Coordinates of C-alpha atoms in Angstrom, one line a residue:
Chain U
X252 CA 37.6 -0.7 -35.5
X253 CA 36.1 1.6 -33.2
X254 CA 32.9 -0.3 -34.0
X255 CA 34.4 -3.8 -33.5
X256 CA 35.9 -2.9 -29.9
X257 CA 32.7 -2.1 -29.4
X258 CA 30.0 -4.7 -30.4
X259 CA 32.7 -7.2 -28.7
X260 CA 32.5 -5.8 -25.6
X261 CA 28.3 -6.3 -26.1
X262 CA 29.6 -9.4 -27.2
X263 CA 31.5 -10.5 -24.0
X264 CA 28.6 -8.4 -21.7
X265 CA 25.7 -10.9 -22.9
X266 CA 28.2 -13.6 -22.5
X267 CA 28.7 -12.6 -18.9
X268 CA 25.0 -12.1 -18.4
X269 CA 24.3 -15.6 -19.2
X270 CA 26.9 -17.2 -17.4
X271 CA 26.1 -14.8 -14.1
X272 CA 22.4 -15.6 -14.4
X273 CA 23.5 -19.7 -14.5
X274 CA 25.9 -19.2 -11.3
X275 CA 22.8 -17.5 -9.8
X276 CA 21.3 -21.0 -10.1
X277 CA 23.2 -22.5 -7.5
X278 CA 23.8 -21.4 -4.1
X279 CA 27.5 -22.2 -4.4
X280 CA 28.0 -19.8 -7.1
X281 CA 25.3 -17.5 -6.9
X282 CA 27.5 -14.6 -5.7
X283 CA 30.3 -14.8 -8.1
X284 CA 27.2 -15.2 -10.7
X285 CA 26.1 -11.9 -9.8
X286 CA 29.8 -10.2 -9.9
X287 CA 30.1 -11.3 -13.6
X288 CA 27.4 -10.0 -14.9
X289 CA 27.8 -7.1 -12.9
X290 CA 31.0 -7.1 -14.9
X291 CA 29.5 -7.3 -18.1
X292 CA 27.4 -4.2 -17.1
X293 CA 30.0 -2.3 -16.1
X294 CA 32.1 -2.7 -19.6
X295 CA 28.6 -2.8 -21.8
X296 CA 28.2 1.2 -20.1
X297 CA 31.8 2.2 -20.3
X298 CA 32.3 1.4 -23.7
X299 CA 29.2 3.1 -24.8
X300 CA 30.4 6.2 -24.3
X301 CA 32.6 5.0 -27.4
X302 CA 29.6 4.8 -29.0
X303 CA 29.6 6.4 -32.1
X304 CA 25.9 7.5 -32.3
X305 CA 26.1 9.4 -28.9
X306 CA 27.1 13.4 -30.2
X307 CA 27.2 16.8 -28.3
X308 CA 29.4 17.8 -25.6
X309 CA 25.6 18.8 -23.9
X310 CA 24.5 15.0 -24.0
X311 CA 27.8 13.6 -22.5
X312 CA 26.7 16.2 -20.1
X313 CA 23.7 15.0 -19.2
X314 CA 24.4 11.3 -19.7
X315 CA 26.5 12.0 -16.8
X316 CA 24.2 13.6 -14.6
X317 CA 21.8 11.3 -15.5
X318 CA 23.6 8.5 -14.1
X319 CA 25.1 10.2 -10.9
X320 CA 21.5 11.0 -9.9
X321 CA 20.1 8.0 -10.8
X322 CA 22.8 5.4 -9.8
X323 CA 23.7 7.2 -7.4
X324 CA 20.2 7.8 -5.4
X325 CA 19.3 3.9 -6.1
X326 CA 23.0 3.3 -4.6
X327 CA 22.2 4.9 -1.3
X328 CA 18.6 3.2 -1.2
X329 CA 19.9 0.2 -1.7
X330 CA 22.0 -0.2 0.5
X331 CA 19.9 1.4 3.4
X332 CA 16.5 -1.5 2.8
X333 CA 15.7 -3.4 5.4
X334 CA 15.9 -7.6 4.4
X335 CA 12.1 -7.7 5.1
X336 CA 11.3 -4.6 2.3
X337 CA 13.3 -6.3 -0.6
X338 CA 10.0 -7.4 -2.5
X339 CA 8.8 -3.5 -2.7
X340 CA 12.4 -2.3 -3.3
X341 CA 12.7 -5.1 -5.8
X342 CA 9.8 -3.8 -7.3
X343 CA 10.5 -0.4 -7.2
X344 CA 14.0 -1.2 -9.5
X345 CA 11.8 -3.1 -11.8
X346 CA 10.2 -0.1 -12.3
X347 CA 12.2 2.3 -13.1
X348 CA 14.0 -0.1 -16.3
X349 CA 10.3 -0.4 -17.4
X350 CA 10.2 3.2 -17.5
X351 CA 13.4 3.8 -19.1
X352 CA 12.5 1.5 -21.7
X353 CA 8.9 3.3 -22.3
X354 CA 11.2 6.6 -22.9
X355 CA 13.6 5.1 -24.9
X356 CA 10.5 4.3 -27.0
X357 CA 9.3 8.4 -26.6
X358 CA 12.8 9.5 -27.7
X359 CA 13.2 7.4 -30.8
X360 CA 9.2 7.8 -31.8
X361 CA 9.4 11.7 -31.2
X362 CA 12.9 11.6 -33.7
X363 CA 10.9 9.7 -35.9
X364 CA 8.6 12.6 -36.4
X365 CA 11.0 15.5 -36.5
X366 CA 12.0 13.7 -39.4
X367 CA 8.7 13.4 -40.9
X368 CA 7.8 17.3 -40.9
X369 CA 11.8 18.0 -42.4
X370 CA 10.3 15.1 -45.0
X371 CA 7.0 16.8 -45.3
X372 CA 5.0 13.9 -45.8
X373 CA 4.6 10.0 -44.7
X374 CA 3.9 7.8 -41.6
X375 CA 5.8 7.1 -39.1
X376 CA 6.2 2.8 -40.0
X377 CA 7.5 4.6 -43.3
X378 CA 9.7 6.4 -41.4
X379 CA 11.4 4.3 -39.3
X380 CA 10.6 1.0 -41.4
X381 CA 7.3 -0.9 -40.2
X382 CA 9.1 -3.2 -38.0
X383 CA 11.0 -1.4 -36.0
X384 CA 8.2 1.1 -35.6
X385 CA 6.1 -2.0 -34.5
X386 CA 8.5 -3.2 -31.8
X387 CA 8.7 0.5 -30.7
X388 CA 5.4 1.0 -29.8
X389 CA 4.9 -2.5 -28.5
X390 CA 8.1 -1.8 -26.5
X391 CA 6.8 1.7 -24.9
X392 CA 3.8 0.1 -24.3
X393 CA 5.2 -2.5 -22.4
X394 CA 8.1 -0.7 -20.8
X395 CA 5.5 1.6 -19.9
X396 CA 2.9 -0.6 -17.8
X397 CA 5.7 -2.1 -16.5
X398 CA 6.4 1.3 -15.2
X399 CA 3.3 2.6 -13.8
X400 CA 2.3 -1.2 -12.3
X401 CA 5.7 -1.9 -10.4
X402 CA 5.2 1.3 -8.7
X403 CA 1.7 0.6 -8.2
X404 CA 3.1 -2.9 -6.4
X405 CA 5.6 -0.6 -4.2
X406 CA 3.2 1.1 -2.8
X407 CA 1.2 -1.4 -2.1
X408 CA 3.9 -3.6 -0.7
X409 CA 5.4 -0.4 1.1
X410 CA 1.8 0.1 2.9
X411 CA 1.1 3.4 1.0
X412 CA -1.4 2.5 -0.6
X413 CA -4.6 -0.1 0.5
X414 CA -7.4 1.1 -2.5
X415 CA -8.1 -2.1 -4.5
X416 CA -10.5 0.3 -7.2
X417 CA -9.9 3.8 -8.7
X418 CA -12.6 4.2 -10.5
X419 CA -16.5 2.1 -10.0
X420 CA -16.6 -0.7 -12.3
X421 CA -12.7 -1.3 -12.1
X422 CA -12.8 -4.6 -14.4
X423 CA -15.1 -2.9 -17.4
X424 CA -13.0 1.0 -16.8
X425 CA -9.4 -1.8 -17.5
X426 CA -11.1 -2.8 -20.9
X427 CA -12.0 0.2 -22.4
X428 CA -8.3 1.6 -21.0
X429 CA -6.8 -1.7 -22.7
X430 CA -8.4 -0.9 -26.2
X431 CA -7.9 3.3 -26.0
X432 CA -4.0 2.2 -25.7
X433 CA -3.9 -0.1 -28.4
X434 CA -6.2 2.5 -30.5
X435 CA -3.6 5.1 -29.5
X436 CA -0.8 2.4 -30.4
X437 CA -1.8 2.0 -33.9
X438 CA -2.5 6.0 -34.3
X439 CA 1.0 6.4 -33.9
X440 CA 2.2 3.4 -36.2
X441 CA 0.1 5.3 -38.9
X442 CA -0.5 8.5 -38.1
X443 CA 2.0 11.7 -37.7
X444 CA 1.9 14.5 -35.4
X445 CA 3.4 14.4 -31.3
X446 CA -0.4 14.3 -29.7
X447 CA -0.9 10.9 -30.9
X448 CA 2.5 9.7 -29.2
X449 CA 1.8 12.0 -25.4
X450 CA -2.0 10.1 -25.3
X451 CA -0.9 7.0 -26.2
X452 CA 2.3 7.2 -23.3
X453 CA -0.6 8.3 -21.3
X454 CA -3.0 5.4 -21.7
X455 CA -0.2 3.0 -21.7
X456 CA 0.7 4.3 -17.6
X457 CA -2.6 4.9 -17.4
X458 CA -3.2 0.8 -18.2
X459 CA -0.6 0.0 -15.8
X460 CA -2.1 1.4 -12.5
X461 CA -5.7 0.0 -13.5
X462 CA -4.3 -3.5 -13.9
X463 CA -2.4 -3.3 -10.6
X464 CA -5.1 -1.7 -8.8
X465 CA -7.3 -4.1 -7.9
X466 CA -4.8 -7.0 -7.4
X467 CA -4.8 -8.3 -3.7
X468 CA -1.4 -8.3 -1.5
X469 CA -1.5 -12.2 -1.7
X470 CA -1.0 -12.1 -5.8
X471 CA 1.8 -9.8 -5.2
X472 CA 4.2 -12.0 -5.5
X473 CA 3.4 -13.1 -9.5
X474 CA 2.7 -10.1 -10.5
X475 CA 6.3 -8.8 -9.6
X476 CA 8.1 -11.3 -11.4
X477 CA 5.1 -10.6 -13.7
X478 CA 6.1 -7.0 -14.5
X479 CA 9.7 -8.2 -13.9
X480 CA 9.4 -10.0 -17.3
X481 CA 7.5 -7.4 -19.0
X482 CA 10.7 -5.5 -18.4
X483 CA 12.7 -7.8 -19.7
X484 CA 10.5 -8.5 -22.6
X485 CA 10.4 -4.1 -23.4
X486 CA 14.5 -4.0 -22.7
X487 CA 14.3 -6.7 -25.7
X488 CA 12.5 -4.7 -28.3
X489 CA 14.1 -1.9 -27.6
X490 CA 16.9 -3.6 -28.5
X491 CA 16.0 -4.5 -32.0
X492 CA 14.9 -0.5 -32.5
X493 CA 18.7 0.8 -31.3
X494 CA 20.2 -2.2 -33.5
X495 CA 22.0 -3.3 -29.8
X496 CA 22.5 -7.3 -29.5
X497 CA 23.8 -6.7 -26.0
X498 CA 20.1 -5.1 -25.2
X499 CA 18.1 -8.1 -27.1
X500 CA 20.0 -10.8 -26.1
X501 CA 19.7 -10.2 -22.3
X502 CA 16.1 -8.1 -22.2
X503 CA 15.0 -11.3 -24.1
X504 CA 16.6 -13.7 -21.9
X505 CA 15.4 -12.4 -18.8
X506 CA 11.5 -12.4 -20.8
X507 CA 11.6 -15.7 -20.5
X508 CA 13.0 -16.0 -17.5
X509 CA 11.0 -14.8 -16.0
X510 CA 7.4 -16.4 -17.6
X511 CA 8.8 -19.3 -16.1
X512 CA 9.3 -18.0 -12.8
X513 CA 5.8 -16.4 -12.8
X514 CA 4.4 -19.8 -14.1
X515 CA 5.8 -21.6 -11.3
X516 CA 5.0 -19.1 -9.1
X517 CA 1.2 -18.5 -10.1
X518 CA 1.6 -23.2 -10.6
X519 CA 2.0 -23.1 -6.8
X520 CA -0.9 -21.0 -6.0
X521 CA -3.3 -23.1 -8.3
X522 CA -4.5 -20.0 -9.7
X523 CA -4.2 -19.5 -13.7
X524 CA -2.4 -16.6 -14.3
X525 CA -5.8 -15.0 -15.4
X526 CA -7.3 -14.8 -12.9
X527 CA -4.4 -13.2 -10.7
X528 CA -4.7 -10.3 -13.4
X529 CA -8.1 -10.1 -13.8
X530 CA -10.1 -10.9 -10.4
X531 CA -9.7 -9.1 -7.7
X532 CA -8.8 -11.8 -4.8
X533 CA -10.2 -9.9 -1.6
X534 CA -13.4 -8.4 -3.6
X535 CA -14.6 -12.0 -4.2
X536 CA -14.1 -13.5 -1.0
X537 CA -17.2 -11.9 1.1
X538 CA -19.4 -15.3 -0.2
X539 CA -19.0 -17.2 2.4
X540 CA -18.6 -15.4 5.1
X541 CA -20.4 -16.5 7.8
X542 CA -17.5 -17.2 10.8
X543 CA -16.0 -20.7 11.5
X544 CA -17.6 -22.2 14.3
X545 CA -16.0 -22.2 17.4
X546 CA -13.6 -21.1 20.1
X547 CA -10.0 -19.7 19.3
X548 CA -7.8 -21.0 22.4
X549 CA -5.0 -19.2 23.6
X550 CA -2.0 -20.0 25.7
X551 CA 0.9 -17.8 27.0
X552 CA 4.0 -17.9 25.3
X553 CA 5.8 -19.8 27.9
X554 CA 3.5 -22.1 28.1
X555 CA 3.9 -22.4 24.4
X556 CA 8.1 -22.7 25.2
X557 CA 7.2 -25.5 27.2
X558 CA 5.4 -27.2 25.1
X559 CA 8.1 -26.9 22.1
X560 CA 10.8 -28.2 24.9
X561 CA 9.0 -31.4 25.6
X562 CA 8.2 -31.6 22.0
X563 CA 10.4 -34.4 20.0
X564 CA 9.0 -33.5 16.3
X565 CA 8.8 -29.5 15.5
X566 CA 7.8 -28.6 11.8
X567 CA 8.0 -24.1 11.8
X568 CA 6.3 -22.4 9.2
X569 CA 7.4 -18.9 8.9
X570 CA 4.9 -16.2 6.8
X571 CA 5.2 -12.8 6.1
X572 CA 4.0 -11.7 10.1
X573 CA 7.6 -13.5 11.1
X574 CA 9.0 -10.8 8.4
X575 CA 7.0 -7.6 9.7
X576 CA 7.9 -8.5 12.8
X577 CA 12.0 -9.2 12.1
X578 CA 11.4 -12.3 14.0
X579 CA 14.0 -14.9 11.9
X580 CA 16.9 -14.4 14.6
X581 CA 14.8 -15.2 17.3
X582 CA 13.3 -17.6 16.1
X583 CA 16.8 -19.1 14.9
X584 CA 18.2 -18.5 19.0
X585 CA 15.1 -20.7 20.0
X586 CA 15.7 -23.5 17.8
X587 CA 19.2 -23.6 18.2
X588 CA 18.3 -24.2 22.4
X589 CA 15.8 -27.0 21.7
X590 CA 18.6 -28.1 19.3
X591 CA 20.1 -29.3 22.3
X592 CA 17.1 -30.9 24.0
X593 CA 17.8 -33.6 21.2
X594 CA 14.0 -32.0 19.8
X595 CA 14.2 -32.3 15.9
X596 CA 13.3 -28.9 14.7
X597 CA 12.6 -28.0 10.3
X598 CA 10.7 -25.5 9.0
X599 CA 8.7 -25.5 6.0
X600 CA 8.3 -23.1 2.8
X601 CA 5.6 -22.7 1.2
X602 CA 6.5 -21.4 -2.3
X603 CA 4.7 -18.6 -1.8
X604 CA 4.8 -17.8 1.7
X605 CA 6.0 -13.8 1.9
X606 CA 5.6 -11.2 -0.7
X607 CA 8.3 -12.7 -3.4
X608 CA 9.1 -16.2 -3.8
X609 CA 12.0 -17.5 -1.5
X610 CA 11.5 -14.7 0.8
X611 CA 11.2 -16.7 3.8
X612 CA 14.8 -18.6 2.9
X613 CA 16.5 -14.9 2.2
X614 CA 15.0 -14.2 6.3
X615 CA 16.0 -17.8 7.0
X616 CA 19.4 -17.3 5.9
X617 CA 20.1 -14.1 6.8
X618 CA 19.4 -15.4 10.7
X619 CA 21.9 -17.8 10.2
X620 CA 19.5 -20.9 9.3
X621 CA 21.5 -23.4 7.4
X622 CA 19.9 -24.6 4.1
X623 CA 19.3 -28.7 5.6
X624 CA 16.9 -27.1 8.0
X625 CA 14.8 -26.1 5.2
X626 CA 12.1 -27.3 3.2
X627 CA 10.1 -27.1 0.5
X628 CA 6.0 -28.1 0.6
X629 CA 6.4 -31.2 -1.6
X630 CA 9.4 -32.3 0.2
X631 CA 7.8 -32.1 4.1
X632 CA 4.2 -32.3 2.9
X633 CA 3.8 -35.8 4.4
X634 CA 5.5 -35.4 7.6
X635 CA 2.9 -33.1 9.1
X636 CA 1.5 -36.3 10.5
X637 CA 4.0 -38.1 12.2
X638 CA 5.3 -34.1 14.0
X639 CA 4.6 -33.3 18.0
X640 CA 4.1 -29.5 17.0
X641 CA 3.6 -27.4 13.6
X642 CA 4.3 -23.4 15.1
X643 CA 3.0 -21.3 12.1
X644 CA 4.5 -18.0 12.9
X645 CA 2.9 -15.3 10.9
X646 CA 2.1 -16.8 8.3
X647 CA -2.1 -17.6 7.5
X648 CA -3.3 -18.0 4.3
X649 CA -0.9 -21.0 2.8
X650 CA -2.2 -23.2 6.1
X651 CA -5.7 -22.2 5.7
X652 CA -7.1 -25.9 5.4
X653 CA -10.1 -23.6 3.2
X654 CA -7.9 -24.2 0.4
X655 CA -8.8 -28.4 0.9
X656 CA -12.4 -28.4 1.9
X657 CA -14.0 -25.2 0.6
X658 CA -15.3 -24.8 -2.6
X659 CA -16.6 -21.3 -1.7
X660 CA -13.5 -20.1 -0.5
X661 CA -11.6 -17.8 -3.1
X662 CA -8.3 -19.9 -2.1
X663 CA -9.5 -23.3 -2.8
X664 CA -8.3 -25.8 -5.1
X665 CA -4.5 -23.2 -3.7
X666 CA -1.8 -26.4 -2.5
X667 CA -1.3 -25.5 1.5
X668 CA 0.9 -27.0 3.9
X669 CA -1.1 -29.7 5.8
X670 CA -0.7 -28.0 9.5
X671 CA -3.6 -28.9 10.4
X672 CA -2.0 -32.9 10.5
X673 CA -0.5 -32.4 13.5
X674 CA -0.9 -33.1 16.6
X675 CA -0.8 -29.8 18.1
X676 CA -0.4 -26.7 16.1
X677 CA 0.8 -23.3 17.4
X678 CA 0.1 -20.9 16.2
X679 CA 2.1 -17.1 16.5
X680 CA -0.4 -14.2 15.7
X681 CA -0.5 -10.2 16.1
X682 CA -4.1 -10.5 16.3
X683 CA -7.6 -11.5 15.9
X684 CA -7.5 -10.6 11.7
X685 CA -8.5 -12.6 8.7
X686 CA -4.9 -12.8 6.6
X687 CA -4.1 -10.7 3.3
X688 CA -6.4 -12.5 1.1
X689 CA -9.5 -11.2 3.9
X690 CA -10.3 -14.9 4.0
X691 CA -10.5 -16.5 7.9
X692 CA -8.9 -19.6 8.6
X693 CA -10.6 -22.5 9.9
X694 CA -7.2 -24.7 11.0
X695 CA -7.1 -21.2 14.7
X696 CA -10.2 -22.8 15.7
X697 CA -9.2 -25.7 15.2
X698 CA -9.4 -28.5 18.3
X699 CA -5.7 -29.1 18.7
X700 CA -4.5 -25.9 18.1
X701 CA -3.5 -23.0 20.5
X702 CA -2.8 -18.9 19.8
X703 CA -0.6 -17.3 21.1
X704 CA -1.3 -13.9 20.2
X705 CA 1.7 -10.9 20.6
X706 CA 4.4 -9.2 18.4
X707 CA 6.0 -12.5 16.6
X708 CA 9.5 -11.0 17.7
X709 CA 8.6 -10.6 21.6
X710 CA 6.9 -13.9 21.3
X711 CA 9.7 -16.1 20.6
X712 CA 11.8 -13.9 23.1
X713 CA 10.0 -15.2 25.5
X714 CA 9.9 -18.9 24.8
X715 CA 13.6 -18.0 24.4
X716 CA 13.6 -17.5 27.8
X717 CA 11.1 -20.2 29.1
X718 CA 13.1 -22.9 27.8
X719 CA 16.2 -21.2 28.8
X720 CA 15.3 -22.0 32.4
X721 CA 14.3 -25.6 32.0
Chain O
X458 CA 26.9 0.0 -36.6
X459 CA 26.3 -4.1 -37.0
X460 CA 22.8 -4.7 -38.9
X461 CA 20.7 -6.7 -37.3
X462 CA 17.4 -7.5 -39.3
X463 CA 14.0 -9.1 -40.0
X464 CA 15.0 -13.2 -39.3
X465 CA 18.6 -12.4 -37.6
X466 CA 16.6 -10.7 -35.1
X467 CA 14.3 -13.6 -34.8
X468 CA 16.8 -16.0 -34.3
X469 CA 18.2 -14.1 -31.5
X470 CA 15.5 -13.5 -29.8
X471 CA 14.2 -17.3 -30.4
X472 CA 17.8 -18.8 -29.4
X473 CA 17.9 -16.4 -25.9
X474 CA 14.2 -17.4 -25.0
X475 CA 15.7 -20.6 -24.9
X476 CA 18.7 -19.5 -23.2
X477 CA 16.1 -17.7 -20.1
X478 CA 14.4 -20.7 -19.9
X479 CA 17.1 -23.4 -19.5
X480 CA 18.7 -21.5 -16.7
X481 CA 15.8 -21.4 -15.0
X482 CA 14.4 -24.1 -15.3
X483 CA 16.2 -25.5 -12.6
X484 CA 16.5 -23.8 -9.6
X485 CA 15.7 -24.4 -6.2
X486 CA 13.4 -22.1 -4.5
X487 CA 15.6 -20.9 -1.9
X488 CA 17.0 -18.5 -4.6
X489 CA 13.8 -17.7 -6.3
X490 CA 14.2 -14.3 -4.9
X491 CA 18.0 -13.2 -5.3
X492 CA 17.4 -14.7 -9.0
X493 CA 14.1 -12.8 -9.5
X494 CA 16.1 -9.4 -8.1
X495 CA 19.1 -10.9 -9.9
X496 CA 17.2 -10.9 -13.3
X497 CA 16.5 -7.4 -12.7
X498 CA 20.1 -6.5 -12.4
X499 CA 20.4 -7.7 -15.8
X500 CA 17.2 -6.4 -17.8
X501 CA 19.3 -2.7 -16.2
X502 CA 21.2 -2.8 -19.3
X503 CA 18.0 -0.9 -20.3
X504 CA 20.9 2.0 -19.5
X505 CA 22.7 1.7 -22.1
X506 CA 19.9 2.0 -24.6
X507 CA 19.4 4.7 -22.8
X508 CA 22.3 6.3 -23.1
X509 CA 22.3 6.3 -26.5
X510 CA 19.2 7.7 -27.2
X511 CA 19.7 10.5 -24.9
X512 CA 23.4 10.8 -27.0
X513 CA 21.4 11.7 -30.7
X514 CA 18.7 13.5 -29.2
X515 CA 18.1 17.0 -31.3
X516 CA 15.3 18.6 -29.5
X517 CA 14.9 19.8 -25.2
X518 CA 12.0 17.8 -25.3
X519 CA 14.2 14.3 -26.2
X520 CA 16.9 15.1 -24.4
X521 CA 14.5 15.4 -21.2
X522 CA 12.6 12.5 -21.8
X523 CA 16.6 10.3 -23.0
X524 CA 17.7 12.2 -19.4
X525 CA 14.8 10.7 -18.1
X526 CA 15.4 7.4 -19.4
X527 CA 18.8 7.0 -18.9
X528 CA 18.3 8.3 -14.8
X529 CA 15.9 5.3 -14.2
X530 CA 18.2 2.6 -16.7
X531 CA 21.1 3.8 -14.4
X532 CA 18.7 3.5 -11.8
X533 CA 17.6 -0.1 -12.4
X534 CA 21.2 -1.6 -12.8
X535 CA 22.7 -0.1 -9.5
X536 CA 19.3 -0.8 -7.3
X537 CA 19.3 -4.2 -8.9
X538 CA 23.0 -4.8 -7.9
X539 CA 23.2 -3.6 -4.3
X540 CA 20.3 -5.6 -3.7
X541 CA 21.5 -9.6 -5.7
X542 CA 24.5 -9.0 -3.9
X543 CA 23.0 -8.0 -0.3
X544 CA 20.7 -11.0 -0.6
X545 CA 23.5 -13.1 -1.3
X546 CA 25.9 -11.9 0.7
X547 CA 24.1 -13.5 3.3
X548 CA 23.4 -16.7 1.2
X549 CA 27.5 -17.2 1.5
X550 CA 27.7 -15.7 5.3
X551 CA 24.9 -18.6 6.8
X552 CA 26.9 -20.8 5.1
X553 CA 30.4 -20.4 6.3
X554 CA 28.8 -20.3 10.0
X555 CA 26.8 -23.7 10.0
X556 CA 29.6 -25.6 7.6

């Protein structure tokens, strides 16, 4: 009876997750979607307190304390985090899920170990069954890698870590650690004793760090998405180990969806996943670093404002710089003023602008920009030719023409927004430095380009004031 | 609990993967971030696995690691939900203002 009730709840949770995820795939139903999924999570969590495999008052107390601490801290941080810092928070919470899956594997492997000692003979795979032991090890591996890798991604996005290598010959070290990790996994599978288990998890955690450290910031959206998918897979494998279909379904759905999303993103950047993971972005950039010819031509924010006010068609290209400067509200104010003057203003979003896919859409939505002004790269690229002024705010690599013309450039082949085809280009930029990938941008030196240096929000404020005066 | 072994599990894996793929394949770019965040929340279901693991732990070492598992899993679920909710909240308000 009780078992039936528990299974029914898990089934309900699995249905709600899929319905919820489906709901999240359309703007109109997205909010309902997350609420459905949330209901599923609550039902599954509460019913699990009745699970027959949980016993001992001490363990119940521990479970409640752990949920209170973990949930409480996450609640607090998630409530207070700025919208611009969302990517690193997603990375952080995702890492926690991976860590949880890894820790579950560790508990089950240690338990099998304990049984072996009691039985006096045999190996882990005989104790657990080969299929369960295999997925416990594999899930533990993937979960641990996703855990430490996500933490590195979080540290990098949060500006706490800038290094691109930890040891000399990072790529070689990665291969060695990877091989050692697999061997240790095999040892856990075939062997007995506690030592291989700890060695295996230590190596898996180290590999996660080594894997994420060389990856450049420009590739971070892809990497977060990949770790998200990996955590999903690890959770699915844990579901098999535990004999729990809710975990299998939820984990696998997320794993598959995440892999597809990762693939879409990598394709948008024209960088096969292999390159993202195994060649540092910034490290190859020094090859053709002669620096572009010509000079940057600077204008003041007020002049830039007038230029927009007298244009017919304006396209705004936001990037991560807009997020950092929190300029989206001022930009929207500017756009509304321009619209009153019958200027046709639209936003063009590159698929990998910002630090997560759709990052810019979220920020513009926060500021109140309606959907119908926001266009994807494919939709708007043809129209730059007919645009009077293209405004690039805090974007760099996604508008760099070197991606089209310069075969030696590390970003060669990445589809870009054809901003350079517009009649005039305004670039709002904090400083003169190169972009996140470290590649110089010829667009900034172009004949029709004017640079406005300064903090995005302050420049936008001055532009608003200038347009208001007219 | 119910027995899920070998090929039954394989079928579940396969069908779930198809479901995940299908659900995501027609998503507008505008929802990619909330969707990544939402799927991040959904794998927070790992917390119930962690509860079961901690629930039948018998040695202090197992309890310690199980405790970490529950703590991290709860963080994943709660943090993932709140962040996703906050993002989607903005979509709602922006729509109302400009409808």
